[in-house]
Coordinates of C-alpha atoms in Angstrom, one line a residue:
Chain A
M1 CA -1.8 -16.1 4.3
L2 CA -1.6 -13.1 2.0
A3 CA -5.1 -12.3 0.8
K4 CA -6.0 -11.6 -2.9
R5 CA -7.0 -8.0 -3.1
I6 CA -10.2 -6.5 -4.7
I7 CA -9.5 -2.9 -5.8
P8 CA -12.2 -0.6 -7.0
C9 CA -10.8 2.0 -9.4
L10 CA -12.1 5.5 -9.6
D11 CA -11.3 7.2 -12.9
V12 CA -11.3 10.9 -12.1
L13 CA -12.1 13.6 -14.6
G14 CA -12.6 17.2 -13.6
G15 CA -13.1 16.1 -10.0
K16 CA -15.8 13.5 -10.9
V17 CA -15.6 9.7 -11.3
V18 CA -16.2 8.4 -14.8
K19 CA -15.9 5.1 -16.6
G20 CA -16.0 4.5 -20.3
E21 CA -15.9 1.6 -22.7
N22 CA -12.6 1.1 -24.5
F23 CA -11.4 4.4 -22.9
I24 CA -13.8 6.5 -25.1
G25 CA -17.5 7.4 -24.6
L26 CA -17.2 8.3 -20.9
K27 CA -20.2 8.2 -18.6
D28 CA -20.6 10.0 -15.3
A29 CA -20.6 7.5 -12.4
G30 CA -20.7 9.7 -9.3
G31 CA -18.8 11.8 -6.7
I32 CA -15.4 10.9 -5.4
A33 CA -15.9 11.2 -1.6
G34 CA -19.2 9.3 -1.6
L35 CA -17.8 6.4 -3.7
A36 CA -14.6 6.2 -1.6
A37 CA -16.5 5.9 1.7
K38 CA -18.9 3.4 0.1
Y39 CA -16.1 1.1 -1.1
S40 CA -14.2 1.2 2.1
G41 CA -17.3 0.3 4.0
E42 CA -18.1 -2.5 1.6
G43 CA -14.8 -4.3 2.1
A44 CA -12.6 -2.9 -0.6
D45 CA -8.9 -3.7 0.1
E46 CA -7.5 -0.7 -1.5
L47 CA -8.6 2.1 -3.9
V48 CA -7.0 3.4 -7.1
F49 CA -7.7 7.0 -8.3
L50 CA -6.7 7.7 -11.9
D51 CA -6.9 11.2 -13.2
I52 CA -7.5 10.0 -16.8
A53 CA -7.4 13.4 -18.5
A54 CA -4.2 14.4 -16.8
S55 CA -1.8 12.6 -19.1
G56 CA -3.6 13.5 -22.3
E57 CA -3.7 17.2 -21.3
R58 CA -0.2 17.0 -20.0
R59 CA -1.0 18.4 -16.6
L60 CA -0.8 16.9 -13.1
A61 CA -3.6 15.6 -11.0
K62 CA -5.1 18.4 -8.9
G63 CA -4.6 17.8 -5.2
G64 CA -7.7 18.9 -3.4
W65 CA -9.5 15.6 -3.6
I66 CA -6.3 13.6 -2.6
K67 CA -6.3 15.2 0.8
K68 CA -10.1 14.6 1.2
A69 CA -9.6 10.9 0.2
A70 CA -6.7 10.6 2.6
S71 CA -8.6 12.0 5.6
A72 CA -11.6 9.8 4.9
L73 CA -10.0 6.4 4.1
N74 CA -8.7 3.8 6.5
I75 CA -7.4 1.6 3.7
P76 CA -4.5 2.3 1.3
F77 CA -5.0 4.2 -2.0
T78 CA -3.0 4.9 -5.1
V79 CA -3.0 8.1 -7.2
G80 CA -2.2 8.1 -10.9
G81 CA -2.6 10.3 -13.9
G82 CA -0.2 12.7 -15.5
I83 CA 2.6 12.2 -12.9
S84 CA 5.9 13.0 -14.5
G85 CA 8.4 14.3 -11.9
I86 CA 9.8 13.5 -8.5
G87 CA 8.5 16.7 -7.1
Q88 CA 4.9 15.8 -8.0
I89 CA 5.4 12.3 -6.5
R90 CA 6.6 13.8 -3.2
E91 CA 3.7 16.2 -3.2
I92 CA 1.1 13.5 -3.8
L93 CA 2.6 11.2 -1.2
R94 CA 2.6 14.2 1.2
M95 CA -1.1 14.8 0.6
G96 CA -1.7 11.4 2.0
A97 CA -1.6 8.9 -1.0
D98 CA 0.1 5.6 -0.1
K99 CA 1.3 4.9 -3.6
I100 CA 1.6 6.6 -7.0
S101 CA 1.1 5.1 -10.3
L102 CA 3.2 5.9 -13.3
N103 CA 2.2 5.1 -16.9
T104 CA 3.1 7.5 -19.8
A105 CA 5.9 9.2 -17.8
A106 CA 7.5 5.8 -17.1
I107 CA 7.5 5.0 -20.8
N108 CA 8.9 8.4 -21.8
N109 CA 11.4 8.5 -18.9
P110 CA 12.1 5.1 -17.4
S111 CA 14.7 6.5 -14.9
L112 CA 11.8 8.2 -13.1
V113 CA 10.7 4.7 -11.9
R114 CA 14.2 4.1 -10.5
D115 CA 14.4 7.6 -8.9
A116 CA 11.0 7.3 -7.2
S117 CA 11.8 3.8 -6.0
E118 CA 15.1 4.8 -4.5
K119 CA 13.7 8.0 -2.9
F120 CA 10.3 6.7 -1.6
G121 CA 10.6 2.9 -1.6
A122 CA 9.5 0.3 -4.1
Q123 CA 6.3 -0.3 -2.1
C124 CA 4.8 3.1 -3.2
V125 CA 5.8 2.9 -6.9
V126 CA 3.2 1.2 -9.1
V127 CA 3.8 1.1 -12.9
A128 CA 0.6 1.0 -14.9
I129 CA 0.8 -0.8 -18.3
D130 CA -2.1 -0.5 -20.8
A131 CA -1.8 -3.3 -23.3
R132 CA -3.6 -4.2 -26.5
N133 CA -3.3 -7.5 -28.3
E134 CA -1.9 -7.1 -31.8
N135 CA -1.4 -10.2 -33.9
G136 CA -0.9 -12.4 -30.9
A137 CA 1.5 -10.1 -29.0
W138 CA 0.7 -7.5 -26.4
R139 CA 1.7 -4.0 -27.2
V140 CA 2.0 -1.1 -24.7
Y141 CA -0.1 2.1 -25.2
S142 CA 0.5 5.4 -23.5
Y143 CA -1.6 8.6 -23.0
G144 CA -4.6 6.7 -21.7
G145 CA -4.6 4.1 -24.4
K146 CA -4.3 6.5 -27.3
V147 CA -0.7 6.3 -28.4
S148 CA 1.0 3.1 -29.5
T149 CA 4.5 2.8 -28.1
G150 CA 5.6 -0.3 -30.0
L151 CA 6.9 -1.7 -26.7
D152 CA 6.2 -5.4 -25.9
A153 CA 4.1 -5.6 -22.7
L154 CA 6.0 -8.6 -21.2
A155 CA 9.4 -7.0 -21.8
W156 CA 8.3 -3.7 -20.5
A157 CA 6.9 -5.3 -17.3
K158 CA 10.2 -7.0 -16.7
Q159 CA 12.1 -3.8 -17.2
C160 CA 9.8 -2.0 -14.8
E161 CA 10.6 -4.6 -12.1
K162 CA 14.3 -4.1 -12.7
L163 CA 13.9 -0.3 -12.5
G164 CA 12.4 -0.8 -9.0
A165 CA 8.6 -0.8 -9.5
G166 CA 6.8 -2.4 -6.5
E167 CA 3.7 -3.5 -8.4
I168 CA 2.4 -3.7 -12.0
L169 CA -1.1 -2.5 -12.7
L170 CA -1.9 -4.3 -15.9
T171 CA -4.9 -3.2 -18.0
S172 CA -6.1 -5.0 -21.1
I173 CA -7.4 -2.3 -23.4
D174 CA -9.3 -4.9 -25.4
R175 CA -11.3 -6.0 -22.4
D176 CA -11.6 -2.7 -20.5
G177 CA -15.3 -1.7 -20.0
T178 CA -16.6 -4.8 -21.9
G179 CA -17.5 -7.0 -18.9
K180 CA -16.2 -10.0 -20.8
G181 CA -13.8 -11.0 -18.1
F182 CA -10.1 -10.2 -17.4
D183 CA -7.5 -11.2 -20.0
C184 CA -6.2 -14.2 -18.0
E185 CA -3.6 -15.0 -20.6
L186 CA -2.0 -11.6 -20.6
T187 CA -2.1 -11.5 -16.8
G188 CA -0.8 -15.0 -16.4
Q189 CA 2.1 -14.3 -18.7
V190 CA 3.1 -11.1 -17.0
A191 CA 2.7 -12.6 -13.5
G192 CA 4.8 -15.5 -14.5
I193 CA 7.8 -13.5 -15.5
V194 CA 7.9 -10.8 -12.8
G195 CA 8.7 -11.2 -9.1
I196 CA 6.5 -8.3 -8.0
P197 CA 2.7 -8.3 -7.5
V198 CA 0.5 -7.9 -10.5
I199 CA -2.9 -6.1 -10.4
A200 CA -5.2 -7.3 -13.2
S201 CA -7.5 -4.8 -14.7
G202 CA -10.0 -4.5 -17.5
G203 CA -13.1 -6.6 -18.3
A204 CA -14.5 -7.6 -14.9
G205 CA -18.2 -8.5 -15.4
S206 CA -19.0 -11.2 -12.8
P207 CA -17.6 -12.8 -9.6
R208 CA -16.5 -15.7 -11.8
D209 CA -14.1 -13.4 -13.7
F210 CA -12.3 -12.6 -10.5
L211 CA -11.9 -16.2 -9.6
D212 CA -10.5 -16.9 -13.1
V213 CA -8.0 -14.1 -12.9
F214 CA -6.7 -15.2 -9.5
T215 CA -6.5 -18.9 -10.5
K216 CA -5.7 -19.0 -14.2
G217 CA -4.3 -15.5 -14.4
K218 CA -2.2 -15.8 -11.2
A219 CA -3.0 -12.2 -10.4
D220 CA -2.3 -10.9 -6.9
A221 CA -5.0 -8.3 -7.0
A222 CA -7.9 -7.5 -9.3
L223 CA -9.2 -4.0 -10.2
A224 CA -12.6 -3.0 -11.5
A225 CA -14.6 0.2 -11.9
G226 CA -17.8 0.1 -13.8
I227 CA -19.4 -3.0 -12.3
F228 CA -18.9 -1.6 -8.8
H229 CA -19.9 2.0 -9.6
Y230 CA -23.2 1.1 -11.2
G231 CA -24.0 -1.4 -8.4
S232 CA -24.3 -4.4 -10.7
I233 CA -22.1 -6.4 -8.4
R234 CA -21.1 -5.6 -4.8
I235 CA -17.6 -6.2 -3.4
G236 CA -19.0 -8.4 -0.7
E237 CA -20.6 -10.7 -3.3
V238 CA -17.3 -11.1 -5.1
K239 CA -15.4 -11.8 -1.9
G240 CA -18.0 -14.3 -0.8
Y241 CA -17.8 -16.1 -4.1
L242 CA -14.0 -16.2 -4.0
C243 CA -14.0 -17.5 -0.4
D244 CA -16.5 -20.3 -1.3
N245 CA -14.1 -21.3 -4.1
G246 CA -11.0 -21.5 -1.9
V247 CA -9.4 -18.1 -2.7
G248 CA -8.1 -16.4 0.4
V249 CA -9.7 -12.9 0.8
R250 CA -10.0 -10.5 3.7
L251 CA -13.6 -10.7 5.0
E252 CA -15.0 -8.0 7.3
K253 CA -15.6 -9.5 10.8
Chain B
M1 CA 9.3 9.8 6.9
G2 CA 6.6 9.3 4.4
N3 CA 3.3 8.4 5.9
L4 CA 3.2 11.1 8.6
G5 CA 0.0 12.5 7.0
S6 CA -1.9 9.2 7.0
V7 CA -1.1 8.5 10.7
S8 CA -2.2 11.9 11.8
Y9 CA -5.4 11.6 9.6
A10 CA -6.1 8.3 11.3
L11 CA -5.7 9.7 14.8
K12 CA -7.9 12.6 13.8
R13 CA -10.7 10.2 12.5
M14 CA -10.5 8.7 16.0
G15 CA -10.8 12.1 17.6
K16 CA -7.3 12.0 19.1
A17 CA -5.0 15.1 19.1
S18 CA -1.6 14.7 17.6
S19 CA 1.2 16.9 16.4
I20 CA 3.8 16.3 13.7
I21 CA 7.2 17.1 15.2
H22 CA 9.5 18.7 12.7
G23 CA 12.5 19.4 14.9
P24 CA 14.2 17.8 17.9
K25 CA 12.3 19.9 20.4
A26 CA 10.2 19.0 23.4
V27 CA 9.2 15.4 22.5
E28 CA 9.0 14.9 26.3
E29 CA 5.9 17.0 26.6
Y30 CA 3.8 14.3 24.7
D31 CA 2.1 11.3 26.3
G32 CA 3.0 9.0 23.5
L33 CA 5.3 9.0 20.5
I34 CA 4.6 7.4 17.1
I35 CA 7.4 6.9 14.6
P36 CA 5.8 6.2 11.2
G37 CA 7.8 5.4 8.1
V38 CA 7.9 4.3 4.6
G39 CA 11.0 4.3 2.5
S40 CA 14.5 3.0 3.1
F41 CA 16.4 2.4 6.3
G42 CA 19.6 4.5 5.6
P43 CA 17.9 7.7 4.5
A44 CA 15.3 7.4 7.3
M45 CA 18.1 7.2 9.9
E46 CA 19.8 10.2 8.4
R47 CA 16.6 12.2 8.8
L48 CA 16.1 10.9 12.3
E49 CA 19.6 11.8 13.4
T50 CA 18.6 15.2 14.9
F51 CA 15.7 13.4 16.8
R52 CA 17.9 10.6 18.1
D53 CA 18.5 11.9 21.6
G54 CA 14.9 13.0 22.0
I55 CA 13.6 9.6 21.0
I56 CA 16.0 7.7 23.2
G57 CA 15.2 10.1 26.1
F58 CA 11.5 9.5 25.5
A59 CA 11.9 5.7 25.5
Q60 CA 13.8 6.0 28.8
S61 CA 11.0 8.1 30.3
G62 CA 8.8 5.0 30.3
K63 CA 6.1 6.6 28.1
P64 CA 4.9 4.4 25.3
M65 CA 6.3 4.7 21.8
L66 CA 5.1 2.9 18.7
G67 CA 7.1 2.4 15.5
I68 CA 5.2 1.7 12.3
C69 CA 6.7 -0.2 9.4
L70 CA 10.1 1.4 8.8
G71 CA 9.5 3.2 12.1
M72 CA 9.5 -0.2 13.8
Q73 CA 12.6 -1.3 11.9
V74 CA 14.7 1.8 13.0
L75 CA 14.0 0.8 16.7
F76 CA 16.5 -2.1 16.2
E77 CA 20.3 -2.0 16.2
Q78 CA 21.0 -2.6 12.6
G79 CA 19.4 -2.4 9.2
T80 CA 20.7 -4.2 6.1
E81 CA 18.8 -2.4 3.3
R82 CA 21.2 -1.0 0.7
G83 CA 24.2 -1.4 3.0
T84 CA 24.5 -1.7 6.7
H85 CA 23.1 1.1 8.8
E86 CA 23.0 1.7 12.5
G87 CA 19.5 2.0 14.0
L88 CA 18.2 3.6 17.3
S89 CA 19.1 0.4 19.2
L90 CA 16.1 0.5 21.5
I91 CA 15.5 -3.2 20.8
G92 CA 18.2 -5.7 20.4
G93 CA 18.4 -7.4 17.0
K94 CA 18.6 -6.6 13.3
V95 CA 16.5 -6.0 10.2
E96 CA 16.9 -8.4 7.3
M97 CA 15.3 -8.9 3.9
L98 CA 12.3 -11.3 3.9
K99 CA 13.3 -14.9 3.0
G100 CA 11.6 -17.6 1.0
T101 CA 8.9 -15.3 -0.3
P102 CA 6.8 -15.8 -3.4
K103 CA 7.1 -12.1 -4.4
L104 CA 8.7 -9.0 -3.0
P105 CA 7.7 -6.4 -1.8
H106 CA 5.2 -8.1 0.5
V107 CA 2.2 -5.9 -0.3
G108 CA -1.4 -6.4 0.8
W109 CA -3.5 -7.8 3.6
N110 CA -2.1 -10.7 5.6
T111 CA -3.1 -12.3 8.9
I112 CA -1.3 -11.7 12.3
E113 CA -0.8 -14.6 14.6
L114 CA -0.9 -13.3 18.2
E115 CA 1.8 -14.5 20.6
G116 CA 1.4 -14.2 24.3
K117 CA -0.5 -11.3 25.9
S118 CA 0.0 -7.7 24.9
R119 CA -1.7 -4.5 25.7
L120 CA -1.4 -3.3 22.1
M121 CA -3.3 -6.3 20.8
E122 CA -6.1 -6.3 23.4
R123 CA -9.5 -7.2 21.9
I124 CA -7.9 -8.0 18.5
P125 CA -9.1 -11.3 17.2
N126 CA -6.3 -13.8 16.4
R127 CA -5.6 -14.0 12.7
S128 CA -7.0 -10.6 11.9
Y129 CA -6.0 -9.1 8.6
A130 CA -3.6 -6.1 8.6
Y131 CA -2.1 -4.2 5.6
F132 CA 1.6 -4.7 4.9
A133 CA 3.9 -3.0 2.4
H134 CA 7.6 -3.9 3.0
S135 CA 10.5 -6.1 1.9
Y136 CA 12.4 -6.2 5.2
A137 CA 11.5 -7.5 8.7
C138 CA 12.8 -7.3 12.2
E139 CA 14.6 -10.1 14.0
P140 CA 14.6 -9.4 17.7
D141 CA 17.3 -11.1 19.8
F142 CA 14.8 -11.5 22.7
K143 CA 12.0 -13.7 21.4
G144 CA 9.8 -12.9 24.4
S145 CA 9.3 -9.4 22.9
I146 CA 7.4 -10.9 19.9
I147 CA 3.7 -10.2 20.1
A148 CA 2.7 -11.2 16.6
T149 CA 4.0 -13.1 13.6
T150 CA 2.9 -13.4 10.0
G151 CA 3.5 -16.1 7.4
Y152 CA 4.8 -15.0 4.0
G153 CA 7.4 -17.5 2.7
N154 CA 8.9 -18.0 6.1
T155 CA 7.3 -16.6 9.2
F156 CA 8.4 -13.1 10.2
V157 CA 7.9 -10.9 13.2
S158 CA 4.9 -8.5 12.6
A159 CA 4.7 -6.9 16.1
V160 CA 7.0 -6.4 19.1
E161 CA 6.5 -5.1 22.6
Q162 CA 9.6 -4.5 24.7
G163 CA 8.4 -2.7 27.8
N164 CA 7.2 0.7 26.6
V165 CA 8.8 0.4 23.2
L166 CA 6.3 -1.1 20.6
G167 CA 6.5 -1.8 16.9
V168 CA 4.2 -3.0 14.2
Q169 CA 5.4 -4.0 10.7
F170 CA 2.0 -3.5 9.2
H171 CA 0.2 -0.1 8.8
P172 CA -2.5 0.2 11.5
E173 CA -3.5 3.6 10.0
K174 CA -4.4 1.7 6.8
S175 CA -5.8 -1.5 8.3
G176 CA -9.4 -0.7 8.5
A177 CA -11.3 -1.1 11.8
I178 CA -8.7 -3.5 13.2
G179 CA -5.9 -1.0 12.7
E180 CA -8.0 1.7 14.4
L181 CA -8.5 -0.5 17.4
I182 CA -4.7 -1.1 17.7
L183 CA -4.1 2.6 17.5
K184 CA -6.8 3.1 20.1
N185 CA -5.0 0.6 22.4
F186 CA -1.8 2.5 22.0
M187 CA -3.5 5.8 22.8
E188 CA -5.0 4.3 25.9
L189 CA -1.5 3.2 27.0
A190 CA -0.3 6.7 26.5
K191 CA -3.2 8.1 28.5
E192 CA -2.4 5.8 31.5
C193 CA 1.2 6.9 31.6
K194 CA 0.3 10.6 31.7

């Protein structure tokens, strides 16, 4: 049976891992190499590295750390942040990333999703959607949650699938960094209308939140950063809790 | 063909020497050959065209070769991803889109059910988790070559062993300690054939 995945996310800024609340007020959480090795050892199923300044400053993720991560990790990892062209995607995959994540560039230039999927395969194209609830509807934000696009998150997710995305990384800006739990309603609605895997993100605060997003939210994977970085919850605890509650996860033997 | 880097990194972590072969030269000097691969069947075969004779010669030499993901698929006679494409035809059968699946692509960790005895899967516990990322799977004509299957919608073939030609649909280089053990088994086979 396909296991539900637990994915620690490492937000990278200037070569360091950081995590903030509601995307502002960033705190330093530690070095990339150390955290990557720690998570892999603790049973993370995958890692996501997001260069959060890259899109805002309109520059691409610098590559040195990607090679380091690739040589150290025996699990898959995704790189995102400021990726806006096919050449960059090829370069990042060549440095050893398994997948790339497109966010702002996909909104500004949807054909990039199609081109990347045709060239490198849907399995390595993740589209990240940052959504905020506005008067009962979820709206898509770009540039790291700063710019409102006016796009409807459900319609945009569906379009991404049609363009050839292999997965949707869905972040609730409202919940991000709050520890109040994933937005199961948003996740469930998106997972219900697309035929590709959905990774839920934003709001993880307890093992129970993961159970809820896999059952009520119908997520295929769940991503979290802060709670893992600061050691308030360990991946093993989350997986043990999920296993006890009948959710299939990969446990280290 | 995509994940060349990650396979060579994995071998390096295990302390094994490997080279990435860029042209159709001197494959016969190696003890084992790994064909990695992510992407699409047609373009992959186009890029492999100059290597075709070398790969087939290598297979005929009796030394072990391992196809990973798309690299496993191209070992077969025919791929059906975005049109029909001819493969390397080292194993009889074709490659078809997964059927009856909840979602595609099939991405993530799934269990492998071991079938029969195989050198590649030695010391691997049954129902170990391996990392998959694909939408197509191989359908070998000779069922005896199947060494592992996986359930996702219908059951599909996740590993084959036909003589010295081996293939895994999952990514051992990304499958944690279990994946490393499978790569180690392959390297041991290569060492024996030296």
